[in-house]
PDB file of C-alpha atoms in Angstrom:
ATOM      1  CA  UNK A   1     104.643  24.124  27.503  1.00 78.00           C
ATOM      2  CA  UNK A   2     108.526  24.962  26.316  1.00 84.00           C
ATOM      3  CA  UNK A   3     107.885  23.947  23.637  1.00 95.00           C
ATOM      4  CA  UNK A   4     111.856  22.826  21.561  1.00 97.00           C
ATOM      5  CA  UNK A   5     114.499  22.870  23.168  1.00 98.00           C
ATOM      6  CA  UNK A   6     118.350  22.818  22.677  1.00 98.00           C
ATOM      7  CA  UNK A   7     121.220  22.575  24.428  1.00 98.00           C
ATOM      8  CA  UNK A   8     123.585  23.808  24.359  1.00 98.00           C
ATOM      9  CA  UNK A   9     123.174  27.391  22.881  1.00 97.00           C
ATOM     10  CA  UNK A  10     126.955  27.518  21.332  1.00 97.00           C
ATOM     11  CA  UNK A  11     129.396  24.518  20.753  1.00 97.00           C
ATOM     12  CA  UNK A  12     133.185  25.044  19.934  1.00 98.00           C
ATOM     13  CA  UNK A  13     135.274  21.512  18.769  1.00 97.00           C
ATOM     14  CA  UNK A  14     137.964  20.668  17.645  1.00 98.00           C
ATOM     15  CA  UNK A  15     138.163  18.539  13.955  1.00 98.00           C
ATOM     16  CA  UNK A  16     137.011  14.444  14.691  1.00 97.00           C
ATOM     17  CA  UNK A  17     136.054  15.623  18.647  1.00 97.00           C
ATOM     18  CA  UNK A  18     132.226  13.973  18.538  1.00 96.00           C
ATOM     19  CA  UNK A  19     129.379  15.457  20.112  1.00 97.00           C
ATOM     20  CA  UNK A  20     125.836  14.771  21.201  1.00 98.00           C
ATOM     21  CA  UNK A  21     123.421  17.920  20.092  1.00 98.00           C
ATOM     22  CA  UNK A  22     119.848  17.434  22.671  1.00 98.00           C
ATOM     23  CA  UNK A  23     116.583  17.854  21.082  1.00 98.00           C
ATOM     24  CA  UNK A  24     114.052  17.515  23.418  1.00 98.00           C
ATOM     25  CA  UNK A  25     109.492  18.494  23.127  1.00 98.00           C
ATOM     26  CA  UNK A  26     107.101  18.553  25.707  1.00 96.00           C
ATOM     27  CA  UNK A  27     103.331  18.893  22.204  1.00 95.00           C
ATOM     28  CA  UNK A  28     103.755  15.427  22.670  1.00 95.00           C
ATOM     29  CA  UNK A  29     104.388  15.188  18.944  1.00 95.00           C
ATOM     30  CA  UNK A  30     104.831  12.800  16.587  1.00 94.00           C
ATOM     31  CA  UNK A  31     107.133  13.820  13.912  1.00 95.00           C
ATOM     32  CA  UNK A  32     110.545  15.416  14.815  1.00 96.00           C
ATOM     33  CA  UNK A  33     113.650  16.885  12.157  1.00 97.00           C
ATOM     34  CA  UNK A  34     116.715  18.244  12.611  1.00 98.00           C
ATOM     35  CA  UNK A  35     117.592  20.490  10.175  1.00 98.00           C
ATOM     36  CA  UNK A  36     121.227  22.486   9.586  1.00 98.00           C
ATOM     37  CA  UNK A  37     121.383  26.293   8.097  1.00 97.00           C
ATOM     38  CA  UNK A  38     124.115  27.909   6.003  1.00 95.00           C
ATOM     39  CA  UNK A  39     123.844  30.444   4.664  1.00 87.00           C
ATOM     40  CA  UNK A  40     122.908  31.046   1.110  1.00 84.00           C
ATOM     41  CA  UNK A  41     121.436  27.618   1.743  1.00 86.00           C
ATOM     42  CA  UNK A  42     118.577  28.055   3.551  1.00 90.00           C
ATOM     43  CA  UNK A  43     117.372  24.882   6.047  1.00 96.00           C
ATOM     44  CA  UNK A  44     118.741  21.533   4.981  1.00 96.00           C
ATOM     45  CA  UNK A  45     116.957  18.389   6.759  1.00 96.00           C
ATOM     46  CA  UNK A  46     120.109  16.068   8.226  1.00 97.00           C
ATOM     47  CA  UNK A  47     117.862  13.293  10.071  1.00 97.00           C
ATOM     48  CA  UNK A  48     114.160  12.364  11.278  1.00 96.00           C
ATOM     49  CA  UNK A  49     111.999  10.769  12.782  1.00 96.00           C
ATOM     50  CA  UNK A  50     108.130  10.249  13.046  1.00 94.00           C
ATOM     51  CA  UNK A  51     107.639   7.767  15.941  1.00 93.00           C
ATOM     52  CA  UNK A  52     109.720   6.398  18.704  1.00 94.00           C
ATOM     53  CA  UNK A  53     112.208   3.772  17.199  1.00 95.00           C
ATOM     54  CA  UNK A  54     111.729   5.030  13.723  1.00 95.00           C
ATOM     55  CA  UNK A  55     114.221   7.250  12.042  1.00 96.00           C
ATOM     56  CA  UNK A  56     115.612   7.942   8.661  1.00 95.00           C
ATOM     57  CA  UNK A  57     117.977  10.260   6.304  1.00 95.00           C
ATOM     58  CA  UNK A  58     117.067  13.586   5.098  1.00 94.00           C
ATOM     59  CA  UNK A  59     119.337  14.748   2.185  1.00 93.00           C
ATOM     60  CA  UNK A  60     122.341  15.521   4.239  1.00 96.00           C
ATOM     61  CA  UNK A  61     122.788  12.571   7.026  1.00 97.00           C
ATOM     62  CA  UNK A  62     126.810  11.697   6.653  1.00 96.00           C
ATOM     63  CA  UNK A  63     128.682  13.012   9.912  1.00 96.00           C
ATOM     64  CA  UNK A  64     125.162  13.076  11.994  1.00 98.00           C
ATOM     65  CA  UNK A  65     122.915   9.980  13.427  1.00 98.00           C
ATOM     66  CA  UNK A  66     119.996   9.849  15.835  1.00 98.00           C
ATOM     67  CA  UNK A  67     118.327   7.895  17.599  1.00 96.00           C
ATOM     68  CA  UNK A  68     114.297   8.077  19.161  1.00 97.00           C
ATOM     69  CA  UNK A  69     114.234   6.003  22.128  1.00 97.00           C
ATOM     70  CA  UNK A  70     111.144   8.699  23.533  1.00 97.00           C
ATOM     71  CA  UNK A  71     108.456  10.571  21.870  1.00 96.00           C
ATOM     72  CA  UNK A  72     109.827  13.311  23.707  1.00 97.00           C
ATOM     73  CA  UNK A  73     113.730  13.694  22.804  1.00 98.00           C
ATOM     74  CA  UNK A  74     115.747  13.249  19.422  1.00 98.00           C
ATOM     75  CA  UNK A  75     119.683  14.673  20.214  1.00 98.00           C
ATOM     76  CA  UNK A  76     121.975  14.459  17.487  1.00 98.00           C
ATOM     77  CA  UNK A  77     125.133  12.727  17.529  1.00 98.00           C
ATOM     78  CA  UNK A  78     128.134  13.966  15.744  1.00 97.00           C
ATOM     79  CA  UNK A  79     130.845  10.908  14.767  1.00 92.00           C
ATOM     80  CA  UNK A  80     133.877  12.829  13.917  1.00 97.00           C
ATOM     81  CA  UNK A  81     133.266  17.317  13.850  1.00 97.00           C
ATOM     82  CA  UNK A  82     134.884  18.162  10.891  1.00 97.00           C
ATOM     83  CA  UNK A  83     135.049  21.874   9.708  1.00 97.00           C
ATOM     84  CA  UNK A  84     132.630  21.754   7.419  1.00 97.00           C
ATOM     85  CA  UNK A  85     130.422  20.863  10.188  1.00 98.00           C
ATOM     86  CA  UNK A  86     130.477  24.360  11.593  1.00 98.00           C
ATOM     87  CA  UNK A  87     126.788  25.528  11.168  1.00 98.00           C
ATOM     88  CA  UNK A  88     123.409  26.468  12.944  1.00 98.00           C
ATOM     89  CA  UNK A  89     121.440  23.490  13.770  1.00 98.00           C
ATOM     90  CA  UNK A  90     118.019  23.576  14.487  1.00 98.00           C
ATOM     91  CA  UNK A  91     115.757  21.307  15.811  1.00 98.00           C
ATOM     92  CA  UNK A  92     111.837  21.093  14.704  1.00 97.00           C
ATOM     93  CA  UNK A  93     108.600  18.450  15.776  1.00 96.00           C
ATOM     94  CA  UNK A  94     105.411  18.692  14.674  1.00 95.00           C
ATOM     95  CA  UNK A  95     101.979  17.488  14.662  1.00 92.00           C
ATOM     96  CA  UNK A  96     100.710  14.887  11.863  1.00 86.00           C
ATOM     97  CA  UNK A  97      99.016  16.837   9.784  1.00 81.00           C
ATOM     98  CA  UNK A  98      96.250  16.376   7.413  1.00 77.00           C
ATOM     99  CA  UNK A  99      97.865  15.813   4.536  1.00 78.00           C
ATOM    100  CA  UNK A 100     100.378  13.664   6.995  1.00 82.00           C
ATOM    101  CA  UNK A 101     103.228  15.206   8.598  1.00 83.00           C
ATOM    102  CA  UNK A 102     106.025  18.045   9.340  1.00 83.00           C
ATOM    103  CA  UNK A 103     103.220  20.438   8.270  1.00 87.00           C
ATOM    104  CA  UNK A 104     103.543  22.453  11.102  1.00 90.00           C
ATOM    105  CA  UNK A 105     106.993  22.905  12.118  1.00 94.00           C
ATOM    106  CA  UNK A 106     107.620  23.931  15.622  1.00 96.00           C
ATOM    107  CA  UNK A 107     111.879  24.747  15.816  1.00 97.00           C
ATOM    108  CA  UNK A 108     113.793  25.306  18.869  1.00 98.00           C
ATOM    109  CA  UNK A 109     116.282  28.277  19.491  1.00 97.00           C
ATOM    110  CA  UNK A 110     118.869  26.533  18.172  1.00 98.00           C
ATOM    111  CA  UNK A 111     122.977  25.678  18.412  1.00 98.00           C
ATOM    112  CA  UNK A 112     125.990  26.987  16.213  1.00 98.00           C
ATOM    113  CA  UNK A 113     128.258  24.985  16.273  1.00 98.00           C
ATOM    114  CA  UNK A 114     132.290  25.858  15.691  1.00 98.00           C
ATOM    115  CA  UNK A 115     134.258  23.335  14.720  1.00 98.00           C
ATOM    116  CA  UNK A 116     137.977  23.918  14.261  1.00 97.00           C
TER     117      UNK A 116
ATOM    118  CA  UNK B   1     114.742  17.549  -8.707  1.00 61.00           C
ATOM    119  CA  UNK B   2     114.241  17.895  -5.173  1.00 70.00           C
ATOM    120  CA  UNK B   3     114.744  21.718  -5.028  1.00 91.00           C
ATOM    121  CA  UNK B   4     112.927  24.375  -4.446  1.00 96.00           C
ATOM    122  CA  UNK B   5     114.634  27.953  -6.084  1.00 97.00           C
ATOM    123  CA  UNK B   6     113.930  31.152  -3.362  1.00 97.00           C
ATOM    124  CA  UNK B   7     114.302  34.574  -5.144  1.00 97.00           C
ATOM    125  CA  UNK B   8     115.063  37.192  -4.926  1.00 97.00           C
ATOM    126  CA  UNK B   9     118.463  36.636  -1.846  1.00 96.00           C
ATOM    127  CA  UNK B  10     117.633  40.121  -0.252  1.00 97.00           C
ATOM    128  CA  UNK B  11     114.869  42.175  -1.006  1.00 98.00           C
ATOM    129  CA  UNK B  12     113.673  46.355   0.329  1.00 98.00           C
ATOM    130  CA  UNK B  13     110.571  47.618   0.743  1.00 98.00           C
ATOM    131  CA  UNK B  14     109.772  50.791   1.307  1.00 98.00           C
ATOM    132  CA  UNK B  15     107.366  51.042   5.010  1.00 98.00           C
ATOM    133  CA  UNK B  16     103.018  50.755   2.932  1.00 98.00           C
ATOM    134  CA  UNK B  17     104.941  49.053   0.153  1.00 98.00           C
ATOM    135  CA  UNK B  18     104.143  45.846  -0.919  1.00 98.00           C
ATOM    136  CA  UNK B  19     106.967  42.714  -0.818  1.00 98.00           C
ATOM    137  CA  UNK B  20     106.996  39.658  -3.349  1.00 98.00           C
ATOM    138  CA  UNK B  21     109.020  36.787  -2.948  1.00 98.00           C
ATOM    139  CA  UNK B  22     109.242  34.119  -5.026  1.00 98.00           C
ATOM    140  CA  UNK B  23     109.450  29.781  -5.429  1.00 98.00           C
ATOM    141  CA  UNK B  24     109.648  27.296  -8.118  1.00 98.00           C
ATOM    142  CA  UNK B  25     110.086  23.950  -7.916  1.00 97.00           C
ATOM    143  CA  UNK B  26     110.082  20.309 -10.032  1.00 94.00           C
ATOM    144  CA  UNK B  27     108.947  17.974  -8.196  1.00 93.00           C
ATOM    145  CA  UNK B  28     105.371  17.883  -8.775  1.00 92.00           C
ATOM    146  CA  UNK B  29     105.494  15.376  -5.650  1.00 91.00           C
ATOM    147  CA  UNK B  30     105.405  18.001  -3.552  1.00 93.00           C
ATOM    148  CA  UNK B  31     102.078  18.627  -1.862  1.00 91.00           C
ATOM    149  CA  UNK B  32     102.216  21.016   0.242  1.00 94.00           C
ATOM    150  CA  UNK B  33     103.924  24.560   0.423  1.00 96.00           C
ATOM    151  CA  UNK B  34     104.350  26.750   3.615  1.00 96.00           C
ATOM    152  CA  UNK B  35     106.921  29.366   4.303  1.00 98.00           C
ATOM    153  CA  UNK B  36     108.302  30.019   7.518  1.00 97.00           C
ATOM    154  CA  UNK B  37     109.324  33.357   8.815  1.00 98.00           C
ATOM    155  CA  UNK B  38     112.781  33.753  10.762  1.00 98.00           C
ATOM    156  CA  UNK B  39     114.315  35.923  13.267  1.00 97.00           C
ATOM    157  CA  UNK B  40     117.196  37.292  13.760  1.00 95.00           C
ATOM    158  CA  UNK B  41     118.602  34.631  16.702  1.00 94.00           C
ATOM    159  CA  UNK B  42     115.818  32.457  16.981  1.00 96.00           C
ATOM    160  CA  UNK B  43     114.183  29.965  15.132  1.00 97.00           C
ATOM    161  CA  UNK B  44     111.735  29.766  11.784  1.00 97.00           C
ATOM    162  CA  UNK B  45     108.270  29.807  13.085  1.00 97.00           C
ATOM    163  CA  UNK B  46     105.320  28.951  10.466  1.00 96.00           C
ATOM    164  CA  UNK B  47     103.795  32.160   8.508  1.00 97.00           C
ATOM    165  CA  UNK B  48     101.631  30.981   5.592  1.00 97.00           C
ATOM    166  CA  UNK B  49     100.946  27.306   4.162  1.00 96.00           C
ATOM    167  CA  UNK B  50      99.148  25.984   0.893  1.00 95.00           C
ATOM    168  CA  UNK B  51      97.983  23.013  -0.383  1.00 93.00           C
ATOM    169  CA  UNK B  52      98.343  23.217  -4.018  1.00 92.00           C
ATOM    170  CA  UNK B  53      94.644  22.475  -5.432  1.00 93.00           C
ATOM    171  CA  UNK B  54      93.911  25.993  -3.943  1.00 94.00           C
ATOM    172  CA  UNK B  55      96.373  28.591  -5.839  1.00 96.00           C
ATOM    173  CA  UNK B  56      95.136  31.834  -3.618  1.00 97.00           C
ATOM    174  CA  UNK B  57      95.632  31.743   0.431  1.00 97.00           C
ATOM    175  CA  UNK B  58      94.837  34.671   2.373  1.00 97.00           C
ATOM    176  CA  UNK B  59      96.057  35.938   5.630  1.00 97.00           C
ATOM    177  CA  UNK B  60      95.899  39.187   6.447  1.00 97.00           C
ATOM    178  CA  UNK B  61      98.180  40.825   5.101  1.00 98.00           C
ATOM    179  CA  UNK B  62     100.363  37.748   4.054  1.00 98.00           C
ATOM    180  CA  UNK B  63      98.596  35.747   0.610  1.00 98.00           C
ATOM    181  CA  UNK B  64     100.556  33.059  -0.466  1.00 97.00           C
ATOM    182  CA  UNK B  65      99.575  32.883  -4.876  1.00 97.00           C
ATOM    183  CA  UNK B  66      99.837  29.195  -6.745  1.00 97.00           C
ATOM    184  CA  UNK B  67     100.111  28.538  -9.482  1.00 97.00           C
ATOM    185  CA  UNK B  68     100.249  24.430  -9.682  1.00 95.00           C
ATOM    186  CA  UNK B  69     101.053  24.212 -13.969  1.00 95.00           C
ATOM    187  CA  UNK B  70     104.101  27.138 -13.521  1.00 97.00           C
ATOM    188  CA  UNK B  71     104.803  25.352 -10.397  1.00 97.00           C
ATOM    189  CA  UNK B  72     105.366  28.596  -9.044  1.00 98.00           C
ATOM    190  CA  UNK B  73     104.495  29.830  -6.195  1.00 98.00           C
ATOM    191  CA  UNK B  74     104.545  33.497  -4.382  1.00 98.00           C
ATOM    192  CA  UNK B  75     104.545  35.282  -0.722  1.00 98.00           C
ATOM    193  CA  UNK B  76     103.539  39.072  -1.289  1.00 98.00           C
ATOM    194  CA  UNK B  77     103.287  41.026   2.989  1.00 98.00           C
ATOM    195  CA  UNK B  78     100.567  44.127   2.229  1.00 98.00           C
ATOM    196  CA  UNK B  79     101.035  46.814   3.309  1.00 98.00           C
ATOM    197  CA  UNK B  80     104.660  45.576   4.729  1.00 98.00           C
ATOM    198  CA  UNK B  81     105.888  47.066   8.375  1.00 98.00           C
ATOM    199  CA  UNK B  82     109.081  47.567  10.096  1.00 98.00           C
ATOM    200  CA  UNK B  83     108.459  44.776  12.373  1.00 98.00           C
ATOM    201  CA  UNK B  84     108.161  42.125   9.301  1.00 98.00           C
ATOM    202  CA  UNK B  85     111.819  42.758   8.213  1.00 98.00           C
ATOM    203  CA  UNK B  86     113.266  39.121   8.821  1.00 98.00           C
ATOM    204  CA  UNK B  87     114.054  36.091   6.798  1.00 98.00           C
ATOM    205  CA  UNK B  88     111.550  34.395   5.006  1.00 98.00           C
ATOM    206  CA  UNK B  89     111.838  31.017   3.520  1.00 98.00           C
ATOM    207  CA  UNK B  90     109.364  29.222   1.279  1.00 98.00           C
ATOM    208  CA  UNK B  91     109.808  25.353   1.472  1.00 96.00           C
ATOM    209  CA  UNK B  92     107.601  21.943  -0.210  1.00 95.00           C
ATOM    210  CA  UNK B  93     106.791  19.062   2.233  1.00 93.00           C
ATOM    211  CA  UNK B  94     106.995  15.678   0.523  1.00 90.00           C
ATOM    212  CA  UNK B  95     104.383  12.509   1.796  1.00 85.00           C
ATOM    213  CA  UNK B  96     105.358   9.586  -0.518  1.00 80.00           C
ATOM    214  CA  UNK B  97     108.385   8.279  -0.061  1.00 76.00           C
ATOM    215  CA  UNK B  98     109.604   9.792   3.308  1.00 80.00           C
ATOM    216  CA  UNK B  99     108.469  12.994   5.126  1.00 88.00           C
ATOM    217  CA  UNK B 100     110.618  15.507   4.064  1.00 92.00           C
ATOM    218  CA  UNK B 101     110.715  19.784   3.897  1.00 94.00           C
ATOM    219  CA  UNK B 102     113.130  20.552   1.672  1.00 94.00           C
ATOM    220  CA  UNK B 103     113.431  24.389   1.850  1.00 96.00           C
ATOM    221  CA  UNK B 104     114.515  27.142  -0.432  1.00 96.00           C
ATOM    222  CA  UNK B 105     118.019  29.005  -0.038  1.00 96.00           C
ATOM    223  CA  UNK B 106     116.203  32.672   1.578  1.00 97.00           C
ATOM    224  CA  UNK B 107     114.806  35.976   1.398  1.00 97.00           C
ATOM    225  CA  UNK B 108     116.496  38.440   3.595  1.00 97.00           C
ATOM    226  CA  UNK B 109     113.556  41.516   3.819  1.00 98.00           C
ATOM    227  CA  UNK B 110     114.248  44.908   5.073  1.00 98.00           C
ATOM    228  CA  UNK B 111     111.322  47.265   5.591  1.00 98.00           C
ATOM    229  CA  UNK B 112     112.280  50.964   5.693  1.00 97.00           C
ATOM    230  CA  UNK B 113     110.502  52.575   8.378  1.00 93.00           C
TER     231      UNK B 113
END
């Protein structure tokens, strides 16, 4: 199993540009999520999905869109990039645990995004 | 109310010593409390986790202590090793009104050889 894969590893954007961060998992996990990691702020949930066709907002959803057309893929779209979106983005997936989804999250290697 | 407060921000421990990281929360609807370990350039990985009906959980050198009445929990790393040097995040899961994991700000641990 490849686990959770993310592409690209690094990206530079200009303010106002749009792009899609890719995330895929091969573990047949129902729950997938996107986080951003900023110094001193831990990981903050952007959006999550509990299955194909079902998405919901996290703590910091503004400026980001998601969709989930398959179990495997969960892309994150930046509509109009801003310098405040400079961050490291992590995708994670999780099976449904005893108490709900997200109990054991498997994280991808991250995408480092710089918005100029 | 959905915050998880983590301290200290950074920690230096001698090899063989005990590392202690503390977290506190407000929302009593949190129902699962994991700890994640992250090495530089890598994604976080689940280390150990506890449910609120348990006061302590131990896995090898790692122990979670949970105080439900105080709304606090902590990670103890016994016999700390240089290989434990990493960033540690506490977190709390919310399974009402959605399915979310709220992370603490992280603690950078450095174990001196």
